[in-house]
Amino acid sequence: GIPLYVFEAFETLYAEYETRTPFFDTALTYKLMHIMVLFGRAAARLDPAWNIRTKGAINLGLLTTSLAYINNNYTENITTEALADMEHMSVSHFRRLFKTKTSMTPTQYITIVRLKFAEELLRKTDMNIKQIAAAVGYDNQLYFSKLFSNHFGKSPKSYRLDRDKTKG
């Protein structure tokens, strides 16, 4: 009785473990948390007290594919159109379903994923800001810095300086 998308989530977790690409440990943590959410939601559907299905709940497994794609390919130029096509949905239906399930648009989600990996690079490496921006998929360092500042409340440079203060 375990849905196919849960098995697929385990497969992507295992593939990440086997390839051990840079920051695979962070990716594994994310993927494991995602699997736990899937199990929690599946368990809630089995609970007789939870007898109201939310609109689009059946499509959760479809979004697992696009979410995994985003998390594995966040450095690439990912369009909502490509994600919708991957899920065999119209763009408008995909956007609505994505927003319902994640509380953000696909573009916002991609940005958050990129910024979280950028934060990790700032904490764990000595790469310069331009290199980090490029590593997470931004060609424009100024645009990256603006997004980072808006999300974390400080510039990448300030974030790194704070990190260095706590080390020393």
Coordinates of N, CA, C and O in Angstrom, one line a residue:
G1 N 0.8 -1.2 0.0 CA 0.0 0.0 0.0 C 0.8 1.3 0.0 O 0.3 2.3 0.2
I2 N 2.1 1.2 -0.3 CA 2.9 2.5 -0.3 C 2.9 3.0 -1.7 O 3.2 2.3 -2.7
P3 N 2.5 4.3 -1.8 CA 2.4 4.9 -3.2 C 3.8 4.9 -3.9 O 4.8 5.0 -3.3
L4 N 3.7 4.8 -5.2 CA 4.9 4.8 -6.1 C 5.8 6.0 -5.9 O 7.0 5.8 -5.9
Y5 N 5.2 7.2 -5.6 CA 6.0 8.3 -5.5 C 6.9 8.3 -4.2 O 8.0 8.9 -4.2
V6 N 6.5 7.5 -3.2 CA 7.4 7.3 -2.0 C 8.6 6.5 -2.4 O 9.7 6.8 -2.0
F7 N 8.3 5.4 -3.2 CA 9.5 4.6 -3.6 C 10.4 5.4 -4.5 O 11.6 5.3 -4.4
E8 N 9.8 6.3 -5.4 CA 10.7 7.1 -6.2 C 11.5 8.1 -5.4 O 12.7 8.4 -5.7
A9 N 10.9 8.6 -4.3 CA 11.7 9.5 -3.4 C 12.8 8.7 -2.8 O 13.9 9.3 -2.6
F10 N 12.6 7.5 -2.4 CA 13.7 6.7 -1.8 C 14.8 6.4 -2.9 O 16.0 6.5 -2.6
E11 N 14.4 6.2 -4.1 CA 15.3 6.0 -5.2 C 16.2 7.2 -5.4 O 17.4 7.1 -5.6
T12 N 15.6 8.4 -5.4 CA 16.4 9.6 -5.6 C 17.3 9.8 -4.4 O 18.5 10.3 -4.5
L13 N 16.9 9.5 -3.2 CA 17.7 9.6 -2.0 C 18.9 8.6 -2.1 O 20.1 9.0 -1.9
Y14 N 18.7 7.4 -2.5 CA 19.8 6.4 -2.7 C 20.7 6.8 -3.8 O 21.9 6.7 -3.7
A15 N 20.2 7.4 -4.9 CA 21.0 7.8 -6.0 C 21.9 8.9 -5.6 O 23.1 9.0 -5.9
E16 N 21.4 9.8 -4.8 CA 22.2 10.9 -4.3 C 23.3 10.4 -3.4 O 24.5 10.8 -3.4
Y17 N 23.0 9.4 -2.5 CA 24.0 8.8 -1.7 C 25.1 8.1 -2.5 O 26.3 8.2 -2.2
E18 N 24.7 7.4 -3.5 CA 25.7 6.7 -4.3 C 26.6 7.6 -5.1 O 27.8 7.4 -5.2
T19 N 26.1 8.7 -5.6 CA 26.9 9.6 -6.4 C 27.8 10.5 -5.6 O 28.9 10.9 -6.0
R20 N 27.4 10.8 -4.4 CA 28.1 11.7 -3.4 C 28.7 12.9 -4.1 O 29.9 13.2 -3.9
T21 N 27.9 13.6 -4.8 CA 28.3 14.9 -5.4 C 28.5 15.9 -4.3 O 28.1 15.7 -3.1
P22 N 29.2 17.0 -4.6 CA 29.4 18.0 -3.5 C 28.0 18.4 -2.8 O 27.0 18.5 -3.4
F23 N 28.1 18.5 -1.5 CA 27.0 18.8 -0.6 C 25.9 17.7 -0.6 O 24.7 18.0 -0.3
F24 N 26.3 16.5 -0.9 CA 25.3 15.4 -0.9 C 24.7 15.2 0.4 O 23.6 14.8 0.5
D25 N 25.5 15.5 1.5 CA 24.9 15.3 2.9 C 23.7 16.3 3.1 O 22.7 15.8 3.7
T26 N 23.8 17.5 2.6 CA 22.7 18.4 2.7 C 21.5 17.9 1.9 O 20.4 17.9 2.3
A27 N 21.8 17.5 0.7 CA 20.8 16.9 -0.2 C 20.1 15.7 0.4 O 18.9 15.6 0.3
L28 N 20.9 14.8 1.0 CA 20.3 13.7 1.7 C 19.4 14.1 2.8 O 18.3 13.5 3.0
T29 N 19.8 15.1 3.6 CA 18.9 15.5 4.7 C 17.6 16.1 4.2 O 16.6 15.7 4.7
Y30 N 17.7 16.9 3.1 CA 16.4 17.4 2.5 C 15.6 16.2 2.0 O 14.4 16.2 2.3
K31 N 16.1 15.3 1.3 CA 15.4 14.2 0.7 C 14.8 13.3 1.8 O 13.6 12.9 1.7
L32 N 15.5 13.1 2.9 CA 15.0 12.3 4.0 C 13.8 13.0 4.7 O 12.8 12.4 5.0
M33 N 13.9 14.3 4.9 CA 12.8 15.1 5.4 C 11.6 15.0 4.5 O 10.5 14.9 5.0
H34 N 11.9 15.1 3.2 CA 10.8 15.1 2.3 C 10.0 13.7 2.4 O 8.8 13.7 2.3
I35 N 10.8 12.6 2.5 CA 10.2 11.3 2.6 C 9.4 11.2 3.9 O 8.3 10.7 3.9
M36 N 9.9 11.8 5.0 CA 9.1 11.8 6.2 C 7.8 12.6 6.1 O 6.8 12.1 6.6
V37 N 7.8 13.7 5.3 CA 6.6 14.4 5.1 C 5.6 13.5 4.3 O 4.4 13.5 4.6
L38 N 6.1 12.8 3.3 CA 5.3 12.0 2.5 C 4.6 10.9 3.3 O 3.4 10.6 3.2
F39 N 5.4 10.3 4.2 CA 4.9 9.3 5.1 C 3.8 9.9 6.0 O 2.8 9.3 6.3
G40 N 4.1 11.1 6.6 CA 3.2 11.7 7.5 C 1.8 12.0 6.8 O 0.8 11.7 7.3
R41 N 1.9 12.5 5.6 CA 0.7 12.7 4.8 C -0.1 11.5 4.5 O -1.3 11.4 4.5
A42 N 0.7 10.4 4.1 CA 0.1 9.1 3.8 C -0.6 8.6 5.1 O -1.8 8.1 5.0
A43 N 0.0 8.7 6.2 CA -0.6 8.2 7.5 C -1.8 9.0 7.8 O -2.8 8.5 8.3
A44 N -1.8 10.3 7.6 CA -3.0 11.2 7.9 C -4.2 10.7 7.0 O -5.3 10.7 7.5
R45 N -3.9 10.3 5.8 CA -5.0 9.8 4.9 C -5.6 8.5 5.4 O -6.7 8.2 5.1
L46 N -4.8 7.7 6.2 CA -5.3 6.5 6.7 C -6.1 6.6 8.0 O -6.8 5.7 8.4
D47 N -5.9 7.7 8.6 CA -6.6 8.0 9.9 C -8.0 8.3 9.6 O -8.3 9.2 8.9
P48 N -9.0 7.6 10.2 CA -10.4 7.8 9.9 C -10.8 9.2 10.3 O -11.8 9.7 9.7
A49 N -10.1 9.9 11.2 CA -10.5 11.2 11.6 C -10.2 12.2 10.5 O -10.8 13.3 10.4
W50 N -9.3 11.8 9.6 CA -8.9 12.7 8.5 C -9.6 12.2 7.3 O -9.1 11.6 6.4
N51 N -10.9 12.5 7.2 CA -11.7 12.0 6.1 C -12.0 13.0 5.0 O -12.8 12.7 4.2
I52 N -11.4 14.1 5.1 CA -11.7 15.1 4.0 C -10.4 15.2 3.2 O -9.3 15.6 3.7
R53 N -10.4 14.9 1.9 CA -9.3 15.0 1.0 C -9.2 16.4 0.5 O -10.2 17.0 0.1
T54 N -8.0 17.0 0.6 CA -7.8 18.3 0.1 C -7.7 18.3 -1.4 O -7.3 17.3 -2.0
K55 N -8.1 19.4 -2.0 CA -8.1 19.5 -3.5 C -6.7 19.2 -4.0 O -5.7 19.8 -3.5
G56 N -6.6 18.3 -4.9 CA -5.3 18.0 -5.5 C -4.4 17.1 -4.7 O -3.3 16.8 -5.1
A57 N -4.9 16.5 -3.6 CA -4.0 15.7 -2.8 C -3.5 14.5 -3.6 O -2.4 14.0 -3.4
I58 N -4.3 14.0 -4.5 CA -3.9 12.8 -5.3 C -2.7 13.1 -6.2 O -2.0 12.2 -6.6
N59 N -2.5 14.4 -6.5 CA -1.4 14.8 -7.3 C -0.1 15.1 -6.6 O 0.9 15.5 -7.2
L60 N 0.0 14.8 -5.3 CA 1.2 15.0 -4.5 C 2.4 14.3 -5.1 O 3.5 14.8 -5.2
G61 N 2.2 13.0 -5.6 CA 3.2 12.3 -6.1 C 3.8 12.9 -7.4 O 5.0 12.8 -7.7
L62 N 2.9 13.5 -8.2 CA 3.4 14.2 -9.4 C 4.3 15.3 -9.0 O 5.3 15.5 -9.7
L63 N 4.0 16.1 -8.0 CA 4.9 17.2 -7.6 C 6.2 16.7 -7.1 O 7.2 17.4 -7.1
T64 N 6.3 15.5 -6.5 CA 7.5 14.9 -6.0 C 8.5 14.9 -7.2 O 9.7 15.2 -6.9
T65 N 8.1 14.6 -8.4 CA 9.0 14.5 -9.5 C 9.6 15.9 -9.8 O 10.8 16.1 -9.9
S66 N 8.8 16.9 -9.8 CA 9.3 18.3 -10.1 C 10.1 18.8 -9.0 O 11.1 19.5 -9.2
L67 N 9.7 18.5 -7.7 CA 10.5 19.0 -6.6 C 11.9 18.3 -6.6 O 12.9 19.0 -6.4
A68 N 11.9 17.1 -6.9 CA 13.2 16.4 -7.0 C 14.0 16.9 -8.1 O 15.3 17.1 -7.9
Y69 N 13.4 17.2 -9.2 CA 14.1 17.8 -10.3 C 14.7 19.1 -10.0 O 15.9 19.4 -10.2
I70 N 14.0 20.0 -9.3 CA 14.5 21.3 -8.9 C 15.7 21.1 -7.9 O 16.7 21.8 -8.1
N71 N 15.5 20.2 -7.0 CA 16.6 20.1 -6.0 C 17.9 19.4 -6.6 O 18.9 19.6 -6.0
N72 N 17.7 18.7 -7.7 CA 18.9 18.1 -8.3 C 19.5 18.9 -9.4 O 20.6 18.7 -9.8
N73 N 18.7 19.9 -9.9 CA 19.1 20.7 -11.0 C 19.0 22.2 -10.8 O 18.8 23.0 -11.8
Y74 N 19.1 22.7 -9.6 CA 18.8 24.1 -9.2 C 19.8 25.0 -9.9 O 19.5 26.2 -10.0
T75 N 21.0 24.6 -10.4 CA 21.9 25.4 -11.0 C 21.5 25.8 -12.4 O 22.1 26.7 -13.0
E76 N 20.6 25.0 -13.0 CA 20.2 25.2 -14.4 C 19.1 26.2 -14.5 O 18.4 26.5 -13.5
N77 N 18.8 26.6 -15.7 CA 17.7 27.5 -15.9 C 16.4 26.7 -16.0 O 16.2 26.0 -17.0
I78 N 15.7 26.6 -14.9 CA 14.4 25.8 -14.8 C 13.2 26.7 -15.0 O 13.1 27.7 -14.3
T79 N 12.4 26.4 -16.0 CA 11.2 27.2 -16.3 C 10.0 26.4 -15.7 O 10.0 25.2 -15.6
T80 N 9.0 27.2 -15.4 CA 7.7 26.6 -14.9 C 7.1 25.8 -16.1 O 6.5 24.7 -15.8
E81 N 7.3 26.2 -17.3 CA 6.8 25.5 -18.4 C 7.4 24.1 -18.5 O 6.7 23.1 -18.8
A82 N 8.7 24.0 -18.3 CA 9.4 22.7 -18.4 C 8.9 21.8 -17.2 O 8.7 20.6 -17.4
L83 N 8.7 22.4 -16.1 CA 8.2 21.6 -14.9 C 6.8 21.1 -15.2 O 6.5 19.9 -14.9
A84 N 6.0 21.9 -15.7 CA 4.6 21.5 -16.0 C 4.6 20.4 -17.1 O 3.8 19.5 -16.9
D85 N 5.4 20.6 -18.1 CA 5.5 19.6 -19.1 C 6.0 18.2 -18.5 O 5.5 17.2 -18.9
M86 N 7.0 18.3 -17.6 CA 7.5 17.1 -17.0 C 6.4 16.4 -16.2 O 6.3 15.1 -16.1
E87 N 5.4 17.1 -15.6 CA 4.3 16.6 -14.9 C 3.1 16.3 -15.7 O 2.1 15.9 -15.2
H88 N 3.2 16.6 -17.0 CA 2.1 16.4 -18.0 C 0.9 17.2 -17.6 O -0.3 16.7 -17.6
M89 N 1.1 18.4 -17.2 CA 0.0 19.3 -16.8 C 0.1 20.6 -17.6 O 1.2 21.0 -18.1
S90 N -1.0 21.4 -17.7 CA -0.9 22.7 -18.2 C -0.1 23.6 -17.2 O -0.1 23.3 -16.0
V91 N 0.4 24.6 -17.7 CA 1.2 25.5 -16.9 C 0.3 26.1 -15.8 O 0.7 26.2 -14.6
S92 N -0.9 26.6 -16.1 CA -1.7 27.2 -15.1 C -2.1 26.2 -14.0 O -2.1 26.5 -12.8
H93 N -2.5 24.9 -14.4 CA -2.8 23.9 -13.4 C -1.6 23.6 -12.5 O -1.7 23.5 -11.3
F94 N -0.4 23.5 -13.1 CA 0.8 23.2 -12.4 C 1.1 24.3 -11.4 O 1.4 24.0 -10.2
R95 N 1.0 25.5 -11.8 CA 1.2 26.7 -10.9 C 0.3 26.6 -9.7 O 0.7 26.8 -8.6
R96 N -1.0 26.4 -10.0 CA -2.0 26.4 -8.9 C -1.7 25.2 -7.9 O -1.7 25.4 -6.7
L97 N -1.4 24.0 -8.5 CA -1.2 22.9 -7.6 C 0.1 23.1 -6.8 O 0.2 22.8 -5.6
F98 N 1.2 23.6 -7.5 CA 2.4 23.9 -6.8 C 2.2 24.8 -5.7 O 2.7 24.6 -4.5
K99 N 1.5 25.9 -5.9 CA 1.3 26.9 -4.9 C 0.4 26.3 -3.7 O 0.7 26.6 -2.6
T100 N -0.5 25.5 -4.0 CA -1.3 24.9 -3.0 C -0.5 24.0 -2.1 O -0.6 24.0 -0.9
K101 N 0.4 23.2 -2.7 CA 1.2 22.2 -2.0 C 2.4 22.8 -1.3 O 2.8 22.3 -0.2
T102 N 3.0 23.9 -1.8 CA 4.2 24.4 -1.2 C 4.1 25.8 -0.6 O 5.0 26.3 0.0
S103 N 3.0 26.4 -0.9 CA 2.7 27.8 -0.4 C 3.6 28.8 -1.1 O 3.8 29.9 -0.6
M104 N 4.2 28.4 -2.2 CA 5.0 29.4 -3.0 C 4.9 29.0 -4.5 O 4.5 27.9 -4.8
T105 N 5.3 29.9 -5.3 CA 5.3 29.7 -6.8 C 6.5 28.8 -7.1 O 7.5 28.8 -6.3
P106 N 6.6 28.2 -8.2 CA 7.8 27.4 -8.6 C 9.0 28.3 -8.6 O 10.1 27.9 -8.2
T107 N 8.9 29.5 -9.1 CA 10.1 30.4 -9.2 C 10.5 30.7 -7.8 O 11.8 30.7 -7.5
Q108 N 9.6 31.0 -6.9 CA 10.0 31.3 -5.5 C 10.7 30.1 -4.9 O 11.7 30.2 -4.2
Y109 N 10.2 28.9 -5.1 CA 10.8 27.7 -4.6 C 12.2 27.5 -5.1 O 13.1 27.1 -4.3
I110 N 12.4 27.6 -6.4 CA 13.7 27.5 -7.0 C 14.7 28.5 -6.3 O 15.8 28.2 -6.0
T111 N 14.2 29.7 -6.1 CA 15.1 30.7 -5.5 C 15.4 30.3 -4.1 O 16.6 30.4 -3.7
I112 N 14.5 29.8 -3.3 CA 14.8 29.4 -2.0 C 15.8 28.2 -1.9 O 16.7 28.3 -1.1
V113 N 15.6 27.3 -2.8 CA 16.6 26.2 -2.9 C 18.0 26.7 -3.2 O 19.0 26.3 -2.6
R114 N 18.1 27.6 -4.2 CA 19.4 28.2 -4.5 C 20.0 28.9 -3.4 O 21.2 28.8 -3.1
L115 N 19.2 29.7 -2.7 CA 19.7 30.5 -1.6 C 20.2 29.7 -0.4 O 21.2 30.0 0.2
K116 N 19.5 28.6 -0.2 CA 19.9 27.7 0.9 C 21.2 27.0 0.6 O 22.1 26.9 1.5
F117 N 21.4 26.6 -0.7 CA 22.7 26.1 -1.0 C 23.8 27.1 -1.0 O 24.9 26.9 -0.6
A118 N 23.5 28.4 -1.4 CA 24.4 29.5 -1.3 C 24.8 29.7 0.1 O 26.0 30.0 0.4
E119 N 23.9 29.7 1.0 CA 24.2 29.9 2.4 C 25.1 28.8 2.9 O 26.1 29.1 3.6
E120 N 24.9 27.6 2.5 CA 25.8 26.5 2.9 C 27.2 26.8 2.3 O 28.2 26.5 3.0
L121 N 27.3 27.2 1.1 CA 28.6 27.5 0.5 C 29.3 28.6 1.3 O 30.5 28.6 1.5
L122 N 28.6 29.6 1.7 CA 29.2 30.7 2.4 C 29.7 30.2 3.8 O 30.7 30.7 4.3
R123 N 29.0 29.3 4.4 CA 29.4 28.7 5.7 C 30.6 27.8 5.6 O 31.5 27.8 6.4
K124 N 30.6 26.9 4.5 CA 31.5 25.8 4.5 C 32.7 26.0 3.6 O 33.6 25.2 3.6
T125 N 32.7 27.1 2.7 CA 33.8 27.2 1.8 C 34.4 28.6 1.9 O 33.8 29.5 2.5
D126 N 35.4 28.8 1.2 CA 36.0 30.2 1.0 C 35.8 30.7 -0.4 O 36.6 31.6 -0.8
M127 N 34.9 30.1 -1.1 CA 34.6 30.6 -2.5 C 34.2 32.1 -2.4 O 33.5 32.5 -1.4
N128 N 34.5 32.9 -3.4 CA 34.1 34.3 -3.3 C 32.6 34.4 -3.8 O 32.1 33.4 -4.3
I129 N 32.0 35.5 -3.6 CA 30.6 35.7 -3.8 C 30.2 35.4 -5.2 O 29.2 34.8 -5.5
K130 N 31.1 35.9 -6.2 CA 30.8 35.7 -7.6 C 30.8 34.2 -7.9 O 29.9 33.7 -8.6
Q131 N 31.7 33.4 -7.3 CA 31.8 32.0 -7.6 C 30.6 31.3 -7.0 O 30.0 30.4 -7.6
I132 N 30.1 31.7 -5.8 CA 29.0 31.1 -5.2 C 27.7 31.4 -6.0 O 26.9 30.5 -6.2
A133 N 27.6 32.7 -6.4 CA 26.4 33.0 -7.3 C 26.4 32.1 -8.5 O 25.3 31.6 -8.8
A134 N 27.5 31.9 -9.2 CA 27.5 31.1 -10.3 C 27.3 29.6 -10.0 O 26.6 28.9 -10.7
A135 N 27.8 29.2 -8.8 CA 27.6 27.8 -8.4 C 26.1 27.4 -8.1 O 25.8 26.2 -8.2
V136 N 25.3 28.4 -7.8 CA 23.9 28.1 -7.5 C 23.0 28.6 -8.6 O 21.8 28.5 -8.4
G137 N 23.6 29.0 -9.7 CA 22.8 29.2 -10.9 C 22.5 30.7 -11.2 O 21.6 31.0 -12.1
Y138 N 23.3 31.6 -10.7 CA 23.1 33.0 -11.0 C 24.3 33.6 -11.7 O 25.4 33.5 -11.2
D139 N 24.0 34.2 -12.9 CA 25.1 34.8 -13.7 C 25.4 36.2 -13.2 O 26.6 36.6 -13.3
N140 N 24.5 36.8 -12.6 CA 24.6 38.2 -12.1 C 24.8 38.2 -10.6 O 23.9 37.9 -9.8
Q141 N 26.0 38.6 -10.2 CA 26.4 38.6 -8.7 C 25.5 39.6 -8.0 O 25.1 39.4 -6.8
L142 N 25.3 40.8 -8.6 CA 24.5 41.8 -7.9 C 23.0 41.3 -7.7 O 22.5 41.5 -6.6
Y143 N 22.5 40.7 -8.7 CA 21.1 40.1 -8.5 C 21.1 39.1 -7.4 O 20.2 39.0 -6.6
F144 N 22.1 38.2 -7.4 CA 22.2 37.2 -6.4 C 22.3 37.8 -5.0 O 21.6 37.4 -4.1
S145 N 23.1 38.8 -4.9 CA 23.3 39.5 -3.6 C 22.0 40.1 -3.1 O 21.7 40.1 -1.9
K146 N 21.3 40.7 -4.0 CA 20.0 41.3 -3.7 C 19.0 40.3 -3.2 O 18.4 40.4 -2.1
L147 N 18.9 39.1 -3.9 CA 18.0 38.0 -3.4 C 18.5 37.5 -2.1 O 17.6 37.3 -1.2
F148 N 19.8 37.3 -1.9 CA 20.3 36.8 -0.6 C 20.0 37.7 0.5 O 19.5 37.3 1.6
S149 N 20.2 39.0 0.3 CA 19.9 40.0 1.3 C 18.4 40.1 1.7 O 18.1 40.2 2.9
N150 N 17.6 40.0 0.7 CA 16.1 40.0 0.9 C 15.7 38.8 1.8 O 14.8 38.9 2.6
H151 N 16.3 37.6 1.5 CA 15.9 36.4 2.2 C 16.5 36.3 3.6 O 15.8 35.9 4.5
F152 N 17.8 36.6 3.7 CA 18.5 36.4 5.0 C 18.7 37.7 5.8 O 19.1 37.6 6.9
G153 N 18.3 38.8 5.3 CA 18.4 40.0 6.0 C 19.8 40.6 6.1 O 20.0 41.6 6.8
K154 N 20.7 40.1 5.4 CA 22.1 40.6 5.3 C 22.7 40.2 4.0 O 22.3 39.2 3.4
S155 N 23.7 40.9 3.5 CA 24.3 40.6 2.3 C 25.2 39.3 2.4 O 25.5 39.0 3.6
P156 N 25.5 38.7 1.3 CA 26.4 37.5 1.4 C 27.7 37.9 2.1 O 28.3 37.1 2.9
K157 N 28.2 39.1 1.8 CA 29.5 39.5 2.4 C 29.4 39.6 3.9 O 30.2 39.1 4.7
S158 N 28.3 40.2 4.4 CA 28.0 40.4 5.8 C 27.8 39.0 6.5 O 28.3 38.8 7.6
Y159 N 27.1 38.1 5.8 CA 26.9 36.8 6.3 C 28.2 36.1 6.5 O 28.5 35.4 7.5
R160 N 29.1 36.2 5.5 CA 30.5 35.6 5.6 C 31.3 36.2 6.7 O 31.9 35.5 7.5
L161 N 31.2 37.5 6.9 CA 32.0 38.2 7.9 C 31.5 37.7 9.3 O 32.3 37.5 10.2
D162 N 30.2 37.6 9.5 CA 29.6 37.1 10.7 C 30.1 35.7 11.0 O 30.4 35.3 12.1
R163 N 30.2 34.8 10.0 CA 30.7 33.5 10.1 C 32.2 33.5 10.6 O 32.6 32.8 11.5
D164 N 33.0 34.4 10.0 CA 34.4 34.5 10.3 C 34.6 35.0 11.8 O 35.5 34.6 12.4
K165 N 33.7 35.9 12.2 CA 33.8 36.4 13.6 C 33.5 35.2 14.6 O 34.2 35.2 15.7
T166 N 32.6 34.3 14.3 CA 32.3 33.3 15.2 C 33.4 32.2 15.2 O 33.5 31.5 16.2
K167 N 34.1 32.1 14.1 CA 35.2 31.1 14.0 C 36.4 31.6 14.9 O 37.1 30.8 15.5
G168 N 36.7 32.9 14.8 CA 37.9 33.4 15.3 C 37.8 33.8 16.8 O 38.6 33.7 17.6

